Structures are given as C-alpha cells and as structure tokens.
Coordinates of C-alpha atoms and ligand atoms in Angstrom, one line a residue:
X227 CA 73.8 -1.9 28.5
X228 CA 76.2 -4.0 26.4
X229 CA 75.4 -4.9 22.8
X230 CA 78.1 -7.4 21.3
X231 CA 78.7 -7.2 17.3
X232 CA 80.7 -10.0 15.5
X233 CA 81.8 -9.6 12.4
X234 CA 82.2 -13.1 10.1
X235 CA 80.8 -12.4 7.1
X236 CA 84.1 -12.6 5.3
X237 CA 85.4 -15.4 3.1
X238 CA 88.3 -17.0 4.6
X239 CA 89.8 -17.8 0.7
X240 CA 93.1 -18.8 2.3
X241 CA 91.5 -21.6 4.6
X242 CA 91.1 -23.4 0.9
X243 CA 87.8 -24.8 2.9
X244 CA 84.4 -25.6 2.2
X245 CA 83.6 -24.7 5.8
X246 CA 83.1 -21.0 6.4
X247 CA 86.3 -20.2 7.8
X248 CA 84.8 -18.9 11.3
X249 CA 83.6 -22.4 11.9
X250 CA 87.2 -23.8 12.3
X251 CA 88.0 -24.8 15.6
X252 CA 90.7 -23.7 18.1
X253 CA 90.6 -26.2 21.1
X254 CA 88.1 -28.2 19.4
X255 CA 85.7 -25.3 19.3
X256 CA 84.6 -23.1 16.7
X257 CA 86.6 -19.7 15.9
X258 CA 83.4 -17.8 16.4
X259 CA 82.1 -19.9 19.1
X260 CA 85.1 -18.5 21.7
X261 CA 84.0 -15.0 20.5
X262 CA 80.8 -15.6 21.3
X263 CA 81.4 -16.8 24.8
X264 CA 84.0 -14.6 25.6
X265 CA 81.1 -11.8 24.7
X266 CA 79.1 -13.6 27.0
X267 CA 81.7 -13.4 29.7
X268 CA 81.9 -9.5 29.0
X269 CA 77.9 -9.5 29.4
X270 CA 76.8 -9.0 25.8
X271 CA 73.1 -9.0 26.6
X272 CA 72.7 -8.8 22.4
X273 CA 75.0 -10.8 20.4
X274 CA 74.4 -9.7 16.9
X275 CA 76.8 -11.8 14.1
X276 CA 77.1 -10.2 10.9
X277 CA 77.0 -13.6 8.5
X278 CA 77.5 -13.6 4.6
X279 CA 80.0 -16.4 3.4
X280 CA 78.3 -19.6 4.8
X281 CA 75.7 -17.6 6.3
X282 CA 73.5 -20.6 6.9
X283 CA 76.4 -23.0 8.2
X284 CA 77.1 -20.3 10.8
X285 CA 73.4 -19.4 11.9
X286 CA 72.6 -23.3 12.5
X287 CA 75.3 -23.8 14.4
X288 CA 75.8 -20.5 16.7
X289 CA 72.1 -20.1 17.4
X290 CA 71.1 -19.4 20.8
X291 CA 68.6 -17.2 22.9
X292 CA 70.9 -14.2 23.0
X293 CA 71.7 -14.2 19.7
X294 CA 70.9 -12.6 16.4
X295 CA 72.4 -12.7 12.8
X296 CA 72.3 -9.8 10.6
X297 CA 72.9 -11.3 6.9
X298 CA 75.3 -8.8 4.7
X299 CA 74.8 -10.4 1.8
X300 CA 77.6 -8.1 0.0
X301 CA 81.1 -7.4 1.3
X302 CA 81.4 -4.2 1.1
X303 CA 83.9 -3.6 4.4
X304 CA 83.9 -3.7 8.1
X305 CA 82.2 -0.3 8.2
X306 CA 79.2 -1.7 6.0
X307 CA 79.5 -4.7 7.9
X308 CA 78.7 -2.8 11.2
X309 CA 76.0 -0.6 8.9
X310 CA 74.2 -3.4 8.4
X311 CA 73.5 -4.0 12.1
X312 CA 72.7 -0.5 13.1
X313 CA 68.6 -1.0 13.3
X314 CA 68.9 -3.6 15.7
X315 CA 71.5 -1.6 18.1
X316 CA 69.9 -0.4 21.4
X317 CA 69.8 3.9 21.3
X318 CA 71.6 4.0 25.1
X319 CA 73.6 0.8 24.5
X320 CA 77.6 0.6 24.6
X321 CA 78.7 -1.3 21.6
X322 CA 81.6 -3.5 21.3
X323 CA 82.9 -5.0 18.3
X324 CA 84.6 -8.2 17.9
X325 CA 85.8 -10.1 14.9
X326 CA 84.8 -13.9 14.2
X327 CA 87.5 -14.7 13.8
X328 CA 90.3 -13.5 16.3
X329 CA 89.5 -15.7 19.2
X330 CA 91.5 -15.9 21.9
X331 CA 91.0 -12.4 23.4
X332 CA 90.9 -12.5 26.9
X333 CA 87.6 -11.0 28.6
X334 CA 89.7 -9.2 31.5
X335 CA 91.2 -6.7 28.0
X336 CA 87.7 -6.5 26.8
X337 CA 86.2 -5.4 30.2
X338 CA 89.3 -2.3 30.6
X339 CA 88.4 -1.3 26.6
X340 CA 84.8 -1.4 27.5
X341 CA 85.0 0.7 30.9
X342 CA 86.8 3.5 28.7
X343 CA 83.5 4.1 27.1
X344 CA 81.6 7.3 27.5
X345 CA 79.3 10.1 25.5
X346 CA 82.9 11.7 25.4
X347 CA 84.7 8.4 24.7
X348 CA 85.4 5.4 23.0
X349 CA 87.7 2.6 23.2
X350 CA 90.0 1.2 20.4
X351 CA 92.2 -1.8 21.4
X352 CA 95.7 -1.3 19.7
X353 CA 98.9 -3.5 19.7
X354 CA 103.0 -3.4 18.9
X355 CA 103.8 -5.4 16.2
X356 CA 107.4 -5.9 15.0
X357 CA 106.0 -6.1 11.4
X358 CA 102.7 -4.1 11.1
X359 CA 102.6 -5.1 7.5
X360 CA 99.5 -5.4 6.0
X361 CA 97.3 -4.0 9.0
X362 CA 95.5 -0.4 9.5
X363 CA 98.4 2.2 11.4
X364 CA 97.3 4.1 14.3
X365 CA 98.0 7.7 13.7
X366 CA 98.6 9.7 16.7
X367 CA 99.0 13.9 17.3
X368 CA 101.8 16.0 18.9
X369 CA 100.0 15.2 22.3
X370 CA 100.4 11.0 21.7
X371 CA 96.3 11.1 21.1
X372 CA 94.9 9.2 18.7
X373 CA 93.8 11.1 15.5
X374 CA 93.0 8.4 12.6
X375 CA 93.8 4.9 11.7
X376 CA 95.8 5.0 8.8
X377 CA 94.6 1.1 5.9
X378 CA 98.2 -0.3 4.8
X379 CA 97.3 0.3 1.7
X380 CA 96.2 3.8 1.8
X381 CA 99.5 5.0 4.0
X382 CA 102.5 6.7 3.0
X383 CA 106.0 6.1 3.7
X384 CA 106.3 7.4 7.1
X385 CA 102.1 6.7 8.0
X386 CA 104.0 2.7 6.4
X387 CA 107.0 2.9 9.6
X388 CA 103.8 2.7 12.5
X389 CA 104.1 0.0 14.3
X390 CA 101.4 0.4 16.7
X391 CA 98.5 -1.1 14.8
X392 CA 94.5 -1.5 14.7
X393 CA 93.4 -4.9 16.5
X394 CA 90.1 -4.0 14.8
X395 CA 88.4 -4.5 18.4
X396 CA 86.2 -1.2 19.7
X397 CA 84.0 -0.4 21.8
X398 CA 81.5 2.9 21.4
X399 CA 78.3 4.4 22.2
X400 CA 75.3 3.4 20.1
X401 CA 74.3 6.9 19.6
X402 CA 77.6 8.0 18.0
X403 CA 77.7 4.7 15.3
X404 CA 74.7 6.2 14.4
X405 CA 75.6 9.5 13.7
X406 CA 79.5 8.3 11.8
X407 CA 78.5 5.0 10.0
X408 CA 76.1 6.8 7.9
X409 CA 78.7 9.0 6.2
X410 CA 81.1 6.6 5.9
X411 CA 83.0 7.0 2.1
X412 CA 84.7 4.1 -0.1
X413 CA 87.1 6.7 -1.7
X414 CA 90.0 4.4 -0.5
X415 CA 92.8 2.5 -2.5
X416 CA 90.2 -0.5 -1.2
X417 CA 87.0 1.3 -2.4
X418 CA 85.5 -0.5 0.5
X419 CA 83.7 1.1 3.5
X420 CA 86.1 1.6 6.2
X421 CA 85.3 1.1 10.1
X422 CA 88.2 2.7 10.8
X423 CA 87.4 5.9 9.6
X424 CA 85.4 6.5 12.3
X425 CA 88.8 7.6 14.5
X426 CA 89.0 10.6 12.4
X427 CA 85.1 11.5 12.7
X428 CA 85.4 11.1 17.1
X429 CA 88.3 13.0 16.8
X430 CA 86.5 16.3 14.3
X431 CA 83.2 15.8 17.2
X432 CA 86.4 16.0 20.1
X433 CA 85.0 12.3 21.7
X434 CA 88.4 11.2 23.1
X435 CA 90.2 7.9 22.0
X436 CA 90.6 5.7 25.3
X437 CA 93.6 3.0 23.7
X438 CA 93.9 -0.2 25.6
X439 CA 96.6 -3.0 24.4
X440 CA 96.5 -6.9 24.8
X441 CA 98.9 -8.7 27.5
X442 CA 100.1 -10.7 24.7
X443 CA 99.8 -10.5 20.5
X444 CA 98.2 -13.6 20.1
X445 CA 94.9 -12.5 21.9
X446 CA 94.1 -10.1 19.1
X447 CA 95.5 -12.3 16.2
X448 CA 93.4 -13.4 13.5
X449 CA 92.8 -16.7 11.3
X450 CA 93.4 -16.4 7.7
X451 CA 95.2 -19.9 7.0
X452 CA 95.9 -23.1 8.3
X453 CA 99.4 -21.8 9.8
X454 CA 97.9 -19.7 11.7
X455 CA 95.1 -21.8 12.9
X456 CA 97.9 -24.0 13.9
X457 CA 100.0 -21.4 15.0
X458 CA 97.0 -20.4 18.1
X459 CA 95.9 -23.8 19.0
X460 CA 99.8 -24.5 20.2
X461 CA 99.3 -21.2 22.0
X462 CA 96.1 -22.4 23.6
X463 CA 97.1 -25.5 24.2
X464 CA 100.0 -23.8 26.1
X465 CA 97.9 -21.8 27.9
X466 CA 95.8 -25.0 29.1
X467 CA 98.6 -27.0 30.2
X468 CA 99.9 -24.0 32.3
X469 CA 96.5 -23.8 34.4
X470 CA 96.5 -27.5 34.7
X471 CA 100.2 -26.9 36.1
X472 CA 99.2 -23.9 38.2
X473 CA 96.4 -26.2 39.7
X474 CA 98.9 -29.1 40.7
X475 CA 98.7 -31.6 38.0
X476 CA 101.8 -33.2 36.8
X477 CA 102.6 -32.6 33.1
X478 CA 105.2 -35.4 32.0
X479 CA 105.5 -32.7 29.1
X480 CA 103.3 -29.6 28.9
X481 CA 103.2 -29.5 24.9
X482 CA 102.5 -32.9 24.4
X483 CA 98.6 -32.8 26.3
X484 CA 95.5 -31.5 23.6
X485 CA 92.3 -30.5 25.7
X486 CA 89.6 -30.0 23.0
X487 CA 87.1 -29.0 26.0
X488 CA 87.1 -28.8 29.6
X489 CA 89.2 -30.8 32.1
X490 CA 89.2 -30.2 35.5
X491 CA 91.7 -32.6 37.9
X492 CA 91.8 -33.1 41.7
X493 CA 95.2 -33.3 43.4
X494 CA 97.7 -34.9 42.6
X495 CA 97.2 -36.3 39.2
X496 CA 99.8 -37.5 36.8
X497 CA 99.3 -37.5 33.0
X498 CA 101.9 -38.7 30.7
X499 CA 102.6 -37.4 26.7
X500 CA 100.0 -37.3 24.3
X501 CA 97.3 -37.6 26.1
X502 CA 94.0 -35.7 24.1
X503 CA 91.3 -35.0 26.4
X504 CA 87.5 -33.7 24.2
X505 CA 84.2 -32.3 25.9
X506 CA 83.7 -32.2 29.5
X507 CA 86.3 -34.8 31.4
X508 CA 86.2 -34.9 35.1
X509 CA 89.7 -37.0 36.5
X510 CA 89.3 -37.3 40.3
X511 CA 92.5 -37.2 43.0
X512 CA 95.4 -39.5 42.5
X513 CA 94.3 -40.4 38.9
X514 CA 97.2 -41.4 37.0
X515 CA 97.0 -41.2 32.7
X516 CA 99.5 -42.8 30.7
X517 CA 100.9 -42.3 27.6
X518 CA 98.3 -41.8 24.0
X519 CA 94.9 -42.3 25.9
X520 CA 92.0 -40.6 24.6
X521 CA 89.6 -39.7 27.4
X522 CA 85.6 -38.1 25.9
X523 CA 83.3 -36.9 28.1
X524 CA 84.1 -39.3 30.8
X525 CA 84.8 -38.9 34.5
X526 CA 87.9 -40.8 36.3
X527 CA 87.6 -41.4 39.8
X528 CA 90.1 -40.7 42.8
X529 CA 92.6 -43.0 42.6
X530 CA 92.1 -44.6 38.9
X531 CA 95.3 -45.8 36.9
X532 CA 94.1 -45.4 33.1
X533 CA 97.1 -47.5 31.3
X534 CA 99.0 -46.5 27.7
X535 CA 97.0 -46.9 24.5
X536 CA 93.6 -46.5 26.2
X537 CA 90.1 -44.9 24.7
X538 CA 87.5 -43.9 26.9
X539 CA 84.0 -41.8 25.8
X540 CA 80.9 -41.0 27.7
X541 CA 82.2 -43.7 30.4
X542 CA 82.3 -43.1 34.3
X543 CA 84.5 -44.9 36.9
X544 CA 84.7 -44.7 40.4
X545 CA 87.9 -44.8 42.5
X546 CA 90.6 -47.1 42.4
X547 CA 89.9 -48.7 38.8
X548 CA 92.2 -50.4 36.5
X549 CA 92.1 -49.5 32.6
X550 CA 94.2 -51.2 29.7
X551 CA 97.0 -50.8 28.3
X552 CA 95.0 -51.1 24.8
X553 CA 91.4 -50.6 26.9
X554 CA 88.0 -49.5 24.8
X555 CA 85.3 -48.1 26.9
X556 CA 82.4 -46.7 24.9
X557 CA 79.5 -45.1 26.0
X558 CA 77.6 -46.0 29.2
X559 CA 80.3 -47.6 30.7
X560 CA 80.2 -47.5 34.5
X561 CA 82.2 -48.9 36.8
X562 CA 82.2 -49.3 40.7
X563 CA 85.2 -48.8 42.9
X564 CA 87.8 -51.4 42.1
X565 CA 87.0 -52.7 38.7
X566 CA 89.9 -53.7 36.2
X567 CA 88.9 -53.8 32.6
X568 CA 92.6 -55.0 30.6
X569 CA 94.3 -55.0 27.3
X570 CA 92.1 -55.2 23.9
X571 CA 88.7 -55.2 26.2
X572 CA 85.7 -53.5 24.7
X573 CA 82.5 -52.6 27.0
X574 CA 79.5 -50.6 26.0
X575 CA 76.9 -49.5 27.9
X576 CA 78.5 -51.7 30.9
X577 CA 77.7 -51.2 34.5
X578 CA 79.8 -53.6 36.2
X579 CA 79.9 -53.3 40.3
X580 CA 83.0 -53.6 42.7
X581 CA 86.1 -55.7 42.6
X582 CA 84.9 -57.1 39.1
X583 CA 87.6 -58.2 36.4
X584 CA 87.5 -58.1 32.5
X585 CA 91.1 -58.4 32.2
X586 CA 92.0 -59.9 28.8
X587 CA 90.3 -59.7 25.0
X588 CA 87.0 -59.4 26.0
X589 CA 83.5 -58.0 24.9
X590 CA 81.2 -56.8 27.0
X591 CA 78.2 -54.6 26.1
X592 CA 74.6 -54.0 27.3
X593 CA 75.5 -55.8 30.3
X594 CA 75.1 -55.8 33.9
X595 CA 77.6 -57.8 35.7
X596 CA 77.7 -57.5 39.7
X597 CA 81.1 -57.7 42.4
X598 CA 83.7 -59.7 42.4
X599 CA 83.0 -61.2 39.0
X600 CA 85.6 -62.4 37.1
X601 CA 85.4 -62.5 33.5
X602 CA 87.9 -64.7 31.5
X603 CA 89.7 -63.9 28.8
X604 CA 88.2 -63.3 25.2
X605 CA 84.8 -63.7 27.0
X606 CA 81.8 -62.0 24.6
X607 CA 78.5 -60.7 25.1
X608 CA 76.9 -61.7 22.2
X609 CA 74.1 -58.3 22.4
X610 CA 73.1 -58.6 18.8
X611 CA 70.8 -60.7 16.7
X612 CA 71.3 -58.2 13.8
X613 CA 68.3 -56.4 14.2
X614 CA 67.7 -56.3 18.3
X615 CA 70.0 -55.8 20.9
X616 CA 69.5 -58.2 24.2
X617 CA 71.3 -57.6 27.8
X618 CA 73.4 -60.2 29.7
X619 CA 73.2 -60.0 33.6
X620 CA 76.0 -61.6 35.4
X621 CA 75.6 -61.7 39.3
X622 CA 78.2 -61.3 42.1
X623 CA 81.0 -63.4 42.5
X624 CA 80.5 -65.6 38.9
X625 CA 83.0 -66.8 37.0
X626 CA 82.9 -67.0 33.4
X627 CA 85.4 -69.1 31.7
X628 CA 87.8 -68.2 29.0
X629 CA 86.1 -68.2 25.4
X630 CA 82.6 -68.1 26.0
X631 CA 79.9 -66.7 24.4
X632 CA 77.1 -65.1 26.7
X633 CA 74.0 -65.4 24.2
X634 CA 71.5 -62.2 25.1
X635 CA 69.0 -62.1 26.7
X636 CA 70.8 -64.5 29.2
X637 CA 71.4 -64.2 32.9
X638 CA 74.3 -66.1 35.0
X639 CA 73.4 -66.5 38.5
X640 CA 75.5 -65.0 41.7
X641 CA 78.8 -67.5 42.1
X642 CA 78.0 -69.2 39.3
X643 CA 80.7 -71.1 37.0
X644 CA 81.0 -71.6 33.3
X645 CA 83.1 -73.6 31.7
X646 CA 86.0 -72.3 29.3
X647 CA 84.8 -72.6 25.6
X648 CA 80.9 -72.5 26.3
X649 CA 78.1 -71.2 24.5
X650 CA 75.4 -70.3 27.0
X651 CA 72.2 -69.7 25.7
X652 CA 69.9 -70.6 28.8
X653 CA 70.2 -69.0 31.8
X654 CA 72.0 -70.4 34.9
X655 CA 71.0 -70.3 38.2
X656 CA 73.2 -69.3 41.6
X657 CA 76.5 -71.6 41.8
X658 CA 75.6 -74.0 39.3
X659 CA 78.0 -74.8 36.4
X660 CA 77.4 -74.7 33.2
X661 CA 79.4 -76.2 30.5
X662 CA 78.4 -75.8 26.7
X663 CA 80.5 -76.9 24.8
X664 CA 81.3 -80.2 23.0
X665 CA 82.7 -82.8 25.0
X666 CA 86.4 -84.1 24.6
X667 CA 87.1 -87.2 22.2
X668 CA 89.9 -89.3 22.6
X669 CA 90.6 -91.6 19.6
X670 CA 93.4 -94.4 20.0
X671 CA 95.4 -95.4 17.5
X672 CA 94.6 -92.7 15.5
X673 CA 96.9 -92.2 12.6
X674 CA 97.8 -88.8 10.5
X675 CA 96.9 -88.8 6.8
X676 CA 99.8 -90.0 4.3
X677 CA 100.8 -88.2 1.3
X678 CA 99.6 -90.0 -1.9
Ligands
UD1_778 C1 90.9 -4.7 9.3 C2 91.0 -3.3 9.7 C3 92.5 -3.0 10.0 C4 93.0 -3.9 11.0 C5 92.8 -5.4 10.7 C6 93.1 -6.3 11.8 C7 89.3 -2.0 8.5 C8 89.0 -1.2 7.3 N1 90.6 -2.5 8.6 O1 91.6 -4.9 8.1 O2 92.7 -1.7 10.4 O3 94.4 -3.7 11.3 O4 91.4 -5.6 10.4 O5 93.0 -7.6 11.4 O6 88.5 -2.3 9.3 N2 84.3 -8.5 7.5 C9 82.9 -8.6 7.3 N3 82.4 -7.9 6.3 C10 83.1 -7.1 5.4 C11 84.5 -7.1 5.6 C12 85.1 -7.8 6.7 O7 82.2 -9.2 8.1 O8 82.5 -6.6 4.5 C13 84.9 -9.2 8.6 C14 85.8 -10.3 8.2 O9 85.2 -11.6 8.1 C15 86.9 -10.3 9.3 C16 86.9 -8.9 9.8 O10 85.7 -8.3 9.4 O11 86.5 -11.2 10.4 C17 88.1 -8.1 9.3 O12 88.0 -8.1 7.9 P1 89.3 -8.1 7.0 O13 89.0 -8.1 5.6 O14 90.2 -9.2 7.5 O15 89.9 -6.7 7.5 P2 91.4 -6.2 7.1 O16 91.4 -5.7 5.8 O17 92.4 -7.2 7.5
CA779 CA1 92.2 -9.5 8.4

C-alpha cells in the first residue's frame, strides 16, 4: 500500500513569476505534473500535494481521481509540511515523499528506495555532489550507517566538508511518521520544522537507514530559477533525442529537436534541426521532417515528406503526402494518401481525398474536396460571411483555376473546370465550366494620359 506525498507549497521567489513556481514546465509539462506521473508509475494509490503558494492555481490544474491537496497555509518547513498531511495517511501504508518540484526522477530509483522499506527500515535517497553547498549533509557512524542529516546552515566545519547530501526524497512506514513528526522541534539556525530530523529519531528507535543514490544528479535536482529550469529541459531534451536515436530515427542534430509531449516514429524516419514537436505526434515509417517545422497533435503517415518552414496542429495525413516548404495545416486537416498541399497554403478543417493538389498560395478551410483535384494557385475558400461559416465541396478530378474565389456554401461538380480569376457563387455541376469573371476588353487606339 503506497501513499505518494508531494511537497509544493513553497514560493519559488527566484522564479520572479506570478505562476506558482511548480507549475513551470519541463518538456512542455508542468514541474509538478512529472511528479505526479512518475508517482503514478511507482503506484501511488493516494497522491496527496501539500499546496500553499498558489494553492488554487495548483489544485485546478493537477486535480484528478487519485489525488488530494492538503493546504498548508503557513510555511513552516518540510517537516510541518509533511505534518500537515498525516490525517489523511493510511495506518499500514508505505509513504514516499517527493518534492514538486525536482522532476525528472526516474521511477526505476524510486521503486529500489521504496523496496528498502520495512517496520525496521526506511529509505532516504542520497547523492555526491562536488559542491554540497547549501543542501542538508548526511551524517554517517564508524560503521558507514546513516545517523542524522546534518541543514547547511546548522553544520560545523567538518559536518560543512560532506559531500554526500539529502535529495530530500524518502520513503517510510506510515506508522513511524506518526510516531517522529509529532515531536519534531524548530530549535534550528532555520527555526523551521525539519523533515530531516527524523534520521536521528529512526536511528534512537534502531529502524535502519536503507540509502539508495540516483544514476545521474540531475534526477534529484531541483527548480529554483530560470537557469535551472533551463538547465533540465536541455537534459531532458537530451534524454528524448537519445530514445528517439535508440529507436532508429535519424537525428540531423540531437540538441537541436524540442518534444513538448510524446512522439513516437516508425522506421526509418529522418528529422532535420529545429524541429519542435508538442502533445501527442504520431510520424509513420519513412517520414521525412525538414528543417523548423512545428508538428501539434498531428499524425504523419508512412512515407510523408513534411518540407522546411512548415506548421502542422491537430492535422492527420496518410502515406506518401507532400507538405510546404512554408505549409499551414490547422486543425481538422485530413489528408488521403498522396495529397500535396505547397508553400504559403493554409487549410482548416480540410478533408481532401487522394492524388489532390493545393500547391501554391492557397486557402482552403471547411472544405471537402475529392481525388485527383487540382487546386490552382492562390485559390480561396471563402468560409465566412462574418458571422456563419459555409463549406465548399469540390468533387474528384476538378480543376479550379488560379485566383478564384469559392463562395460557401458552394459545390463544384466531379471534373469540373473553373476558369482562372472567377468568383463562383452558384454551384457547378459535373464537367461543366464555369467562368466568373469579367470578360476581356480590347480598346484600339487607346492612348495613355498626358501630363498637364
Ligand atoms: C531541503 C532539505 C535538505 C535537502 C534539500 C534538497 C529539509 C529541512 N531540508 O532543504 O536537507 O538537501 O531540501 O533540495 O528538509 N516545502 C513546503 N513547505 C514548507 C517548506 C518547503 O512545501 O514549509 C517544499 C518546497 O516547496 C520545496 C521542498 O519542500 O519543494 C523543499 O523545500 P526547500 O525550502 O527548498 O528545502 P531546502 O531548505 O532546500
Ligand atoms: Ca531547495
């Protein structure tokens, strides 16, 4: 039974931010929100959050079935932090407690700190830094056990040369947070209420220390600035491109690609520099990106060559399409096998069937346009009358001249033909033309204007 306490009730002064500081995002998700799904990973049936600083901010956005907040209103210390949530702890439950706002802990560290916990044991997740400055020291005895954890602030010289340090992660029975927290003292340089004195109470009731470490520093580091904040989204990012790498996709380079979300690639996909990929993005086998595309929410299929400059949200495409350079697909775009959309083209809400081409300066929005249609350059759907929005069906194998305007509700008939320049307002039946446009003028003997 695993009850999951997260502390991020703290201010975050240094983040110089009217957004509570646990709210930030790493990977374009919030510092609190990969705690919170990492305790999920671990199997955090309860998921308390201790809130205070931007208490409401942080319930509306975090709250969930399997999660509770416990409002310290006062900051009073991590011990009286963890005090506050003590009623709602389960008697036989094994507690472990995360910070808001340290989130790139790996569940695999959190599963071997949470194993070490026993009636005779707890678990304290330590790490080696080269400059422990500032952080709580891990005191050990003759034997190398743990004894106490030493705040920077209240150590002395030698206590000052640890360099093995308190993550602030631990894990512990329910039963014996009970019995320590209540007799916890803020007779320190701090006069806060200390978590961390709890080390020195296990030790005086002999429950053993079980120490587990992090594979690497930035798992247990924490966000105080903007530096920092920057400082772990390169490491994430890093981490990201190496999976993507492990699972056989072609990084032109590995820390020029930004995945705010998840991506998943078949094989053999390419992806040039500065790419930024947000939400859930699906790129099927053989998809090639290139360079400063912006792909939301959106799902590539096999085969697809997405060219430089383009922007793509909640937009799917099946295999072997053609995007940009310069392309804008917005939301409920869908495109059949085969379809080119090309430079400074704009479709919304789109579904446009196989073979079809939008190749050049184009809108095209609340539209259905069937195969093999070709639409000419700087061709628009005209959807809006300002207030209503109207849909403009093109059937198979049309073509619609360069220039014209498709007035919605309007529908162009399978093989179809309109004439460059026209304004179509009235619908045209299968393979007619349509020209709409005024009619060409020749005036003789026509002569230019003189200066006066
Ligand atoms: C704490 C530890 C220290 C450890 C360090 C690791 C204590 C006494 N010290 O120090 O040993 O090396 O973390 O970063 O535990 N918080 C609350 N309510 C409070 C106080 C803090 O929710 O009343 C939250 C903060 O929002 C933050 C976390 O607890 O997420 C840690 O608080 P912080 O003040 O940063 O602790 P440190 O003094 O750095
Ligand atoms: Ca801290």
């Amino acid at each position: 039974m695993l009850d999951i306490l997260v502390l991020a009730a703290g201010k975050g002064t240094r983040m110089r931010s009217d957004l509570p500081k646990v709210l930030h995002p790493v990977g374009g998700k919030a510092l609190v929100q990969h705690v919170v799904d990492t305790a999920r990973t671990v199997g955090g049936e309860q998921i308390l959050i201790i809130v205070g600083h931007g208490a409401e901010k942080v319930q509306e956005k975090m709250a969930a079935p399997d999660v509770k907040f416990v409002l310290q209103a006062e900051q009073l210390g991590t011990g009286h932090a963890v005090q506050q949530a003590l009623p709602q702890l389960r008697n036989d439950a094994t507690v472990l407690i995360l910070y808001g706002d340290v989130p790139l802990t790996r569940a695999e560290t959190l599963q071997k700190l949470i194993a070490g916990v026993n009636e005779k044991q707890m678990g304290l997740l330590t790490v080696d830094l080269p400059d422990p400055t500032g952080y709580g020291r891990i005191v050990r005895d003759e034997k190398n056990a743990v004894v106490a954890i030493v705040e920077h602030k209240d150590a002395n010289d030698e206590q000052k040369k640890i360099r093995e340090i308190n993550t602030g992660i631990m894990a512990v029975k329910a039963v014996h947070l009970q019995k320590w927290l209540p007799q916890l003292k803020n007779n320190n340089a701090q006069g806060e209420y200390y978590l961390t004195d709890i080390i020195a109470m296990a030790k005086a009731d002999n429950i053993a220390i079980h120490v587990e470490q992090p594979n690497a520093i930035e798992e247990v580091e924490g966000i105080n600035n903007r530096q920092q904040q920057a400082a772990l989204e390169r490491f994430y990012q890093k981490q990201k491109a190496n999976e993507l790498m492990v699972a056989g996709v072609t990084l032109l380079d590995p820390s020029r690609i930004d995945i705010r979300g998840n991506l998943t690639a078949g094989r053999d996909v390419v992806i040039d520099v500065n790419c930024v990929f947000e939400g859930d993005v699906v790129l099927g086998d053989g998809v090639t990106i290139e360079p400063n595309c912006i792909i939301i929410n959106s799902k590539i299929g096999n085969n697809s060559h997405i060219k430089a400059y383009s922007h793509i949200e909640e937009s799917q495409m099946a295999a072997d399409c053609d995007i940009g350079p310069y392309a804008r697909l917005r939301p409920g775009t869908d495109l059949a096998d085969e379809v080119k959309i090309g430079n400074f083209v704009e479709t919304k809400k789109a579904v446009i069937a196989k073979g079809s081409k939008v190749n050049h300066l184009s809108y095209v929005g609340d539209a259905k346009v069937g195969s093999k249609v070709n639409v000419g350059a700087g061709t628009i759907t005209c959807n809006y009358d300002g207030i209503n929005k109207f849909k403009t069906e093109i059937g198979d194998n049309a073509f619609i001249g360069s220039n014209s305007a498709l007035i919605a509700p309007v529908k162009i008939g399978a093989g179809a033909t309109v004439g460059a320049g026209s304004v179509i307002t009235k619908d045209v039946e299968d393979a007619e033309l349509a020209v709409a446009r005024g009619k060409q003028r020749n005036v003789q003997g026509w002569e230019r204007p003189k200066k006066l």
